[in-house]
Short mmCIF file of C-alpha atoms in Angstrom, two decimals:
data_model
loop_
_atom_site.label_atom_id
_atom_site.label_comp_id
_atom_site.label_asym_id
_atom_site.label_seq_id
_atom_site.Cartn_x
_atom_site.Cartn_y
_atom_site.Cartn_z
CA MET A 1 24.68 -70.50 -160.23
CA ASN A 2 24.97 -73.12 -162.97
CA ALA A 3 27.28 -76.09 -163.15
CA ALA A 4 29.74 -74.52 -165.60
CA VAL A 5 30.31 -71.57 -163.31
CA VAL A 6 30.80 -73.80 -160.27
CA ASN A 7 33.13 -76.22 -161.98
CA SER A 8 35.41 -73.85 -163.80
CA ALA A 9 34.90 -71.09 -161.23
CA SER A 10 34.67 -67.60 -162.68
CA GLY A 11 37.56 -65.22 -162.14
CA GLY A 12 35.73 -63.22 -159.49
CA ALA A 13 34.74 -66.26 -157.45
CA GLN A 14 38.27 -67.59 -157.70
CA PHE A 15 39.72 -64.29 -156.52
CA VAL A 16 37.31 -64.18 -153.55
CA PHE A 17 38.19 -67.74 -152.59
CA TRP A 18 41.94 -67.21 -152.70
CA LEU A 19 41.68 -63.91 -150.84
CA LEU A 20 39.51 -65.37 -148.09
CA ALA A 21 41.59 -68.53 -147.86
CA ALA A 22 44.82 -66.58 -147.54
CA LEU A 23 43.32 -64.25 -144.93
CA THR A 24 41.87 -67.18 -142.98
CA ILE A 25 45.18 -68.99 -142.81
CA PHE A 26 47.07 -65.81 -142.02
CA PHE A 27 44.77 -64.82 -139.16
CA ALA A 28 44.60 -68.38 -137.82
CA GLY A 29 48.38 -68.56 -137.73
CA PHE A 30 48.50 -65.12 -136.18
CA THR A 31 46.07 -66.27 -133.47
CA MET A 32 48.16 -69.26 -132.54
CA THR A 33 51.48 -67.41 -132.41
CA ARG A 34 50.57 -64.31 -130.39
CA ARG A 35 51.75 -63.87 -126.85
CA ASN A 36 49.17 -61.28 -125.94
CA PRO A 37 45.77 -63.00 -125.53
CA VAL A 38 43.88 -59.86 -126.59
CA THR A 39 45.65 -59.82 -129.97
CA ALA A 40 44.98 -63.53 -130.33
CA VAL A 41 41.26 -63.09 -129.66
CA MET A 42 40.99 -60.20 -132.10
CA SER A 43 42.68 -62.08 -134.91
CA LEU A 44 40.50 -65.11 -134.12
CA VAL A 45 37.47 -62.85 -134.70
CA ALA A 46 38.98 -61.88 -138.07
CA THR A 47 39.46 -65.60 -138.85
CA PHE A 48 35.80 -66.25 -138.13
CA PHE A 49 34.70 -63.39 -140.37
CA CYS A 50 36.79 -64.74 -143.23
CA LEU A 51 35.34 -68.20 -142.61
CA ALA A 52 31.84 -66.72 -142.77
CA GLY A 53 32.76 -65.36 -146.18
CA LEU A 54 33.98 -68.79 -147.25
CA TYR A 55 30.73 -70.35 -146.06
CA ALA A 56 28.90 -67.81 -148.22
CA THR A 57 30.94 -68.85 -151.26
CA LEU A 58 29.74 -72.40 -150.54
CA GLU A 59 26.19 -71.05 -150.63
CA ALA A 60 25.70 -71.82 -146.97
CA HIS A 61 24.12 -68.44 -146.30
CA PHE A 62 22.37 -69.37 -143.07
CA LEU A 63 25.57 -70.88 -141.66
CA ALA A 64 27.54 -67.77 -142.69
CA ILE A 65 25.17 -65.56 -140.70
CA LEU A 66 25.27 -68.00 -137.81
CA GLN A 67 29.06 -67.99 -137.88
CA VAL A 68 29.13 -64.22 -137.44
CA LEU A 69 26.38 -64.18 -134.81
CA VAL A 70 27.48 -67.08 -132.66
CA TYR A 71 31.24 -67.23 -133.14
CA ALA A 72 32.31 -63.66 -133.83
CA GLY A 73 29.52 -62.42 -131.55
CA ALA A 74 28.81 -64.67 -128.59
CA ILE A 75 31.79 -66.99 -128.18
CA MET A 76 34.38 -64.27 -128.74
CA VAL A 77 32.71 -62.01 -126.18
CA LEU A 78 33.05 -64.87 -123.71
CA PHE A 79 36.74 -65.17 -124.57
CA ILE A 80 37.30 -61.45 -124.19
CA PHE A 81 35.63 -61.47 -120.78
CA VAL A 82 37.94 -64.23 -119.62
CA VAL A 83 40.95 -62.39 -121.04
CA MET A 84 39.84 -59.37 -119.02
CA ILE A 85 39.61 -61.44 -115.86
CA LEU A 86 43.04 -63.01 -116.23
CA ASN A 87 45.16 -60.84 -118.47
CA ARG A 88 48.57 -62.42 -118.22
CA GLU A 89 51.29 -62.63 -120.78
CA GLU A 90 53.21 -65.83 -120.91
CA VAL A 91 56.83 -66.02 -119.97
CA SER A 92 57.54 -69.02 -122.18
CA PRO A 93 54.58 -69.52 -124.51
CA VAL A 94 55.60 -72.70 -126.27
CA SER A 95 56.06 -76.04 -124.61
CA LEU A 96 58.09 -78.20 -126.94
CA ARG A 97 58.35 -81.88 -126.32
CA ALA A 98 59.43 -84.67 -128.57
CA VAL A 99 56.02 -86.34 -128.38
CA LYS A 100 54.28 -83.19 -129.53
CA LEU A 101 56.66 -82.78 -132.44
CA VAL A 102 55.96 -86.36 -133.44
CA GLY A 103 52.24 -85.54 -133.27
CA LEU A 104 52.71 -82.54 -135.54
CA ALA A 105 54.75 -84.59 -137.98
CA ALA A 106 51.97 -87.18 -138.03
CA GLY A 107 49.50 -84.37 -138.72
CA VAL A 108 51.55 -83.12 -141.66
CA TYR A 109 51.75 -86.66 -143.03
CA LEU A 110 47.99 -86.94 -142.65
CA LEU A 111 47.64 -83.67 -144.54
CA ALA A 112 49.64 -85.10 -147.44
CA LYS A 113 47.44 -88.19 -147.50
CA PHE A 114 44.34 -86.04 -147.23
CA VAL A 115 45.35 -83.87 -150.16
CA HIS A 116 45.84 -87.02 -152.19
CA VAL A 117 42.39 -88.33 -151.28
CA ALA A 118 40.78 -84.94 -151.86
CA ASP A 119 42.29 -84.84 -155.34
CA VAL A 120 41.00 -88.25 -156.26
CA GLY A 121 37.75 -89.04 -154.58
CA VAL A 122 35.61 -85.92 -154.22
CA PRO A 123 32.76 -85.42 -156.67
CA ALA A 124 32.64 -82.12 -158.51
CA ALA A 125 30.20 -79.55 -157.20
CA GLY A 126 26.96 -79.81 -159.13
CA VAL A 127 23.87 -77.71 -159.52
CA VAL A 128 21.99 -76.90 -156.35
CA PRO A 129 18.40 -75.70 -156.03
CA GLU A 130 17.59 -72.04 -155.53
CA THR A 131 16.68 -72.48 -151.87
CA TYR A 132 19.93 -74.29 -151.01
CA GLY A 133 21.39 -73.10 -147.70
CA THR A 134 18.58 -70.69 -146.84
CA VAL A 135 17.03 -70.42 -143.38
CA GLY A 136 13.81 -71.94 -144.69
CA SER A 137 15.24 -75.14 -146.08
CA ILE A 138 17.70 -75.68 -143.21
CA GLY A 139 14.93 -75.06 -140.69
CA ASP A 140 12.71 -77.50 -142.53
CA LEU A 141 15.39 -80.17 -142.30
CA LEU A 142 16.25 -79.29 -138.71
CA PHE A 143 12.72 -79.50 -137.35
CA ARG A 144 11.64 -82.48 -139.44
CA ASP A 145 14.49 -84.96 -139.83
CA PHE A 146 16.82 -83.71 -137.11
CA LEU A 147 14.38 -82.81 -134.38
CA TYR A 148 15.89 -85.11 -131.74
CA PRO A 149 19.50 -84.00 -132.32
CA PHE A 150 18.22 -80.43 -132.14
CA GLU A 151 16.55 -81.08 -128.78
CA ALA A 152 19.62 -82.94 -127.58
CA ILE A 153 21.83 -79.96 -128.42
CA SER A 154 19.51 -77.67 -126.46
CA LEU A 155 19.86 -80.02 -123.50
CA LEU A 156 23.63 -79.93 -123.96
CA LEU A 157 23.58 -76.14 -123.85
CA LEU A 158 21.55 -76.23 -120.65
CA VAL A 159 24.02 -78.65 -119.05
CA ALA A 160 26.89 -76.44 -120.23
CA ILE A 161 25.30 -73.37 -118.63
CA VAL A 162 24.80 -75.13 -115.29
CA GLY A 163 28.24 -76.72 -115.47
CA GLY A 164 29.86 -73.40 -116.26
CA VAL A 165 28.25 -71.74 -113.27
CA VAL A 166 29.15 -74.60 -110.93
CA VAL A 167 32.77 -74.82 -112.06
CA SER A 168 33.57 -71.12 -112.09
CA ARG A 169 31.54 -70.25 -108.99
CA SER A 170 33.54 -68.53 -106.29
CA HIS A 171 34.58 -70.83 -103.47
CA GLN A 172 35.78 -67.88 -101.44
CA LYS A 173 33.39 -68.48 -98.55
CA GLU A 174 34.49 -72.06 -98.13
CA VAL A 175 38.14 -71.07 -98.46
CA ASP A 176 37.65 -68.35 -95.85
CA ALA A 177 35.98 -70.80 -93.48
CA ASP A 178 38.83 -73.27 -93.93
CA ARG A 179 41.41 -70.60 -93.36
CA ALA A 180 39.63 -69.32 -90.24
CA ALA A 181 39.49 -72.85 -88.82
CA ALA A 182 43.19 -73.37 -89.53
CA ALA A 183 44.09 -70.05 -87.92
CA ARG A 184 42.01 -70.84 -84.84
CA LYS A 185 43.71 -74.21 -84.49
CA GLU A 186 47.12 -72.61 -84.82
CA VAL A 187 46.32 -70.04 -82.16
CA GLU A 188 45.16 -72.76 -79.77
CA GLU A 189 48.31 -74.77 -80.37
CA ARG A 190 50.48 -71.74 -79.85
CA GLN A 191 48.73 -70.92 -76.61
CA LEU A 192 49.32 -74.46 -75.33
CA HIS A 193 52.92 -74.13 -76.42
CA ASP A 194 53.29 -70.59 -75.18
CA TYR A 195 52.56 -70.99 -71.47
CA PRO A 196 55.65 -73.08 -70.67
CA LEU A 197 57.66 -70.89 -73.00
CA HIS A 198 56.35 -67.82 -71.20
CA ASP A 199 57.36 -69.30 -67.80
CA GLU A 200 60.81 -70.12 -69.15
CA LEU A 201 61.23 -66.62 -70.46
CA ALA A 202 60.11 -65.21 -67.14
CA ALA A 203 62.59 -67.44 -65.32
CA GLY A 204 65.33 -66.38 -67.71
CA ASP A 205 64.37 -62.79 -67.08
CA ASP A 206 64.63 -63.30 -63.34
CA ASP A 207 68.06 -64.87 -63.75
CA ALA A 208 69.21 -61.96 -65.84
CA HIS A 209 67.84 -59.54 -63.31
CA GLY A 210 69.50 -61.51 -60.54
CA ALA A 211 72.81 -61.53 -62.38
CA ALA A 212 72.53 -57.85 -63.08
CA ALA A 213 71.66 -57.12 -59.49
CA HIS A 214 74.49 -59.38 -58.39
CA GLY A 215 76.89 -57.68 -60.76
CA GLY A 216 75.69 -54.33 -59.59
CA GLY A 217 76.19 -55.34 -56.02
CA HIS A 218 79.67 -56.56 -56.79
CA HIS A 219 80.48 -53.27 -58.38
CA MET B 1 36.00 -73.61 -156.82
CA PRO B 2 36.73 -77.35 -156.69
CA THR B 3 35.74 -79.01 -153.45
CA SER B 4 39.26 -80.26 -152.84
CA TYR B 5 40.51 -76.69 -152.41
CA TYR B 6 38.06 -76.18 -149.59
CA LEU B 7 39.04 -79.50 -148.05
CA VAL B 8 42.72 -78.66 -148.10
CA LEU B 9 41.97 -75.25 -146.60
CA SER B 10 39.87 -76.88 -143.87
CA PHE B 11 42.68 -79.30 -143.12
CA VAL B 12 45.27 -76.53 -142.94
CA LEU B 13 42.96 -74.70 -140.53
CA PHE B 14 42.60 -77.85 -138.45
CA LEU B 15 46.36 -78.32 -138.48
CA ILE B 16 46.99 -74.75 -137.29
CA GLY B 17 44.50 -75.32 -134.48
CA THR B 18 46.15 -78.63 -133.58
CA GLY B 19 49.55 -76.97 -133.53
CA GLY B 20 48.21 -74.37 -131.12
CA VAL B 21 46.61 -77.01 -128.89
CA LEU B 22 49.76 -79.11 -128.77
CA LEU B 23 52.42 -76.45 -128.51
CA ARG B 24 50.97 -73.54 -126.56
CA ARG B 25 51.03 -73.31 -122.78
CA ASN B 26 48.38 -70.65 -122.28
CA THR B 27 45.06 -72.44 -121.70
CA LEU B 28 43.18 -69.57 -123.36
CA ILE B 29 45.13 -69.98 -126.59
CA VAL B 30 44.63 -73.74 -126.42
CA LEU B 31 40.85 -73.18 -126.26
CA MET B 32 41.13 -70.89 -129.28
CA GLY B 33 42.99 -73.68 -131.07
CA ILE B 34 40.09 -76.02 -130.34
CA GLU B 35 37.73 -73.44 -131.85
CA LEU B 36 39.90 -73.35 -134.97
CA GLN B 37 39.79 -77.14 -135.18
CA LEU B 38 36.00 -77.13 -134.95
CA ASN B 39 35.82 -74.49 -137.65
CA GLY B 40 38.07 -76.52 -139.90
CA GLY B 41 35.70 -79.44 -139.46
CA ASN B 42 32.75 -77.18 -140.22
CA LEU B 43 34.33 -75.95 -143.42
CA ALA B 44 34.89 -79.52 -144.62
CA MET B 45 31.28 -80.35 -143.70
CA LEU B 46 29.94 -77.45 -145.74
CA ALA B 47 32.26 -78.16 -148.67
CA PHE B 48 31.00 -81.75 -148.84
CA ALA B 49 27.42 -80.55 -148.47
CA ARG B 50 27.95 -78.23 -151.43
CA ALA B 51 29.63 -80.95 -153.50
CA LEU B 52 26.85 -83.46 -152.86
CA GLY B 53 24.06 -80.90 -153.00
CA ASP B 54 22.87 -82.18 -149.63
CA GLU B 55 21.85 -79.78 -146.87
CA LYS B 56 22.30 -82.30 -144.09
CA GLY B 57 25.88 -81.09 -143.83
CA HIS B 58 24.53 -77.68 -142.91
CA VAL B 59 22.53 -79.20 -140.08
CA PHE B 60 25.66 -80.90 -138.78
CA ALA B 61 27.59 -77.64 -139.02
CA PHE B 62 24.79 -75.95 -137.08
CA LEU B 63 25.00 -78.59 -134.35
CA ILE B 64 28.79 -78.23 -134.25
CA ILE B 65 28.48 -74.47 -133.74
CA ALA B 66 26.11 -75.07 -130.81
CA LEU B 67 28.54 -77.66 -129.46
CA ALA B 68 31.41 -75.19 -129.80
CA ALA B 69 29.43 -72.64 -127.80
CA ALA B 70 28.88 -75.18 -125.01
CA GLU B 71 32.53 -76.22 -125.16
CA ALA B 72 33.73 -72.63 -124.92
CA ALA B 73 31.43 -71.92 -121.96
CA VAL B 74 32.56 -74.97 -119.99
CA GLY B 75 36.21 -74.65 -121.02
CA LEU B 76 36.41 -71.01 -120.00
CA ALA B 77 34.61 -71.78 -116.73
CA ILE B 78 37.21 -74.46 -115.99
CA LEU B 79 39.92 -71.96 -116.90
CA VAL B 80 38.50 -69.40 -114.45
CA GLY B 81 38.27 -72.12 -111.79
CA LEU B 82 41.88 -73.10 -112.46
CA PHE B 83 42.98 -69.50 -112.18
CA ARG B 84 41.11 -69.05 -108.90
CA GLY B 85 42.62 -72.14 -107.38
CA ARG B 86 46.20 -71.96 -108.66
CA GLN B 87 46.74 -68.38 -109.87
CA THR B 88 47.95 -69.61 -113.24
CA VAL B 89 46.67 -70.25 -116.75
CA ASN B 90 49.75 -72.24 -117.67
CA LEU B 91 48.83 -75.76 -118.70
CA ASP B 92 52.17 -77.21 -117.58
CA GLU B 93 51.48 -76.05 -114.04
CA ALA B 94 48.04 -77.64 -113.88
CA THR B 95 49.25 -81.06 -112.79
CA LEU B 96 47.04 -81.76 -109.78
CA MET B 97 45.88 -85.11 -111.12
CA LYS B 98 49.40 -86.25 -111.99
CA ARG B 99 50.61 -86.45 -108.42
#
């Protein structure tokens, strides 16, 4: 793709960009406004597919594939599993507070500023080499200049795996043990409490019997 | 397309994600909002990489995707733990550390 095409953007490329941009925003908004988590997850998958298309228009081919594989594939499957475990619809989905509204307003203000900066200070897209964004050139960069960050991220993933297992592990055995201990204690206390109560009841019974017998005798 | 279009799109995406994180009560949707935010950041990264003709942005985007995977795994694990302990996924009810 030469500079003229990139800068003035051919009609086809423009159409693809606007289509993907509109779909991305639509599906992202749809995700955030759905009550049903399953619908939200599905439209998030659609968002990620549109984003993969946008990455491809930026000639980030490797990242586009990765987006589909990792996001639309792996991460979304994780989300769907969790939705399956706890499928609950919200009663009141939105929590509105003044502070949050102020935060959103600040975000919109930041957007205005950002648009201004983006208009002024970003260099125009130039010519890129043929191999730009391919697996080969990214891999070259990743394993040469960014080897330590790459290793660090693998360590992070390992920690995340272990952390995930530890956090979501079932504590049912411990809970059961606690509950059993509490129940045992309660039974013991009740027994201590019950013996005098039992005697009282027995005495009351005797009285009643006596009264009844007395009444009977009177009759 | 001009880079600024991509940047504005990435910011709108980030804003939608932020809105979800701030306003929604369902923890699952909040995690999805965080994913949207990360994707908005990724899009800006790739747009700048394209504008500058520098592939380092792609490496950063790659690392962010890996980070998002780790974040999703831990976040969802915490969510499952929360649900086990309190039978809710409502963020407003998860106030154990407030008391």
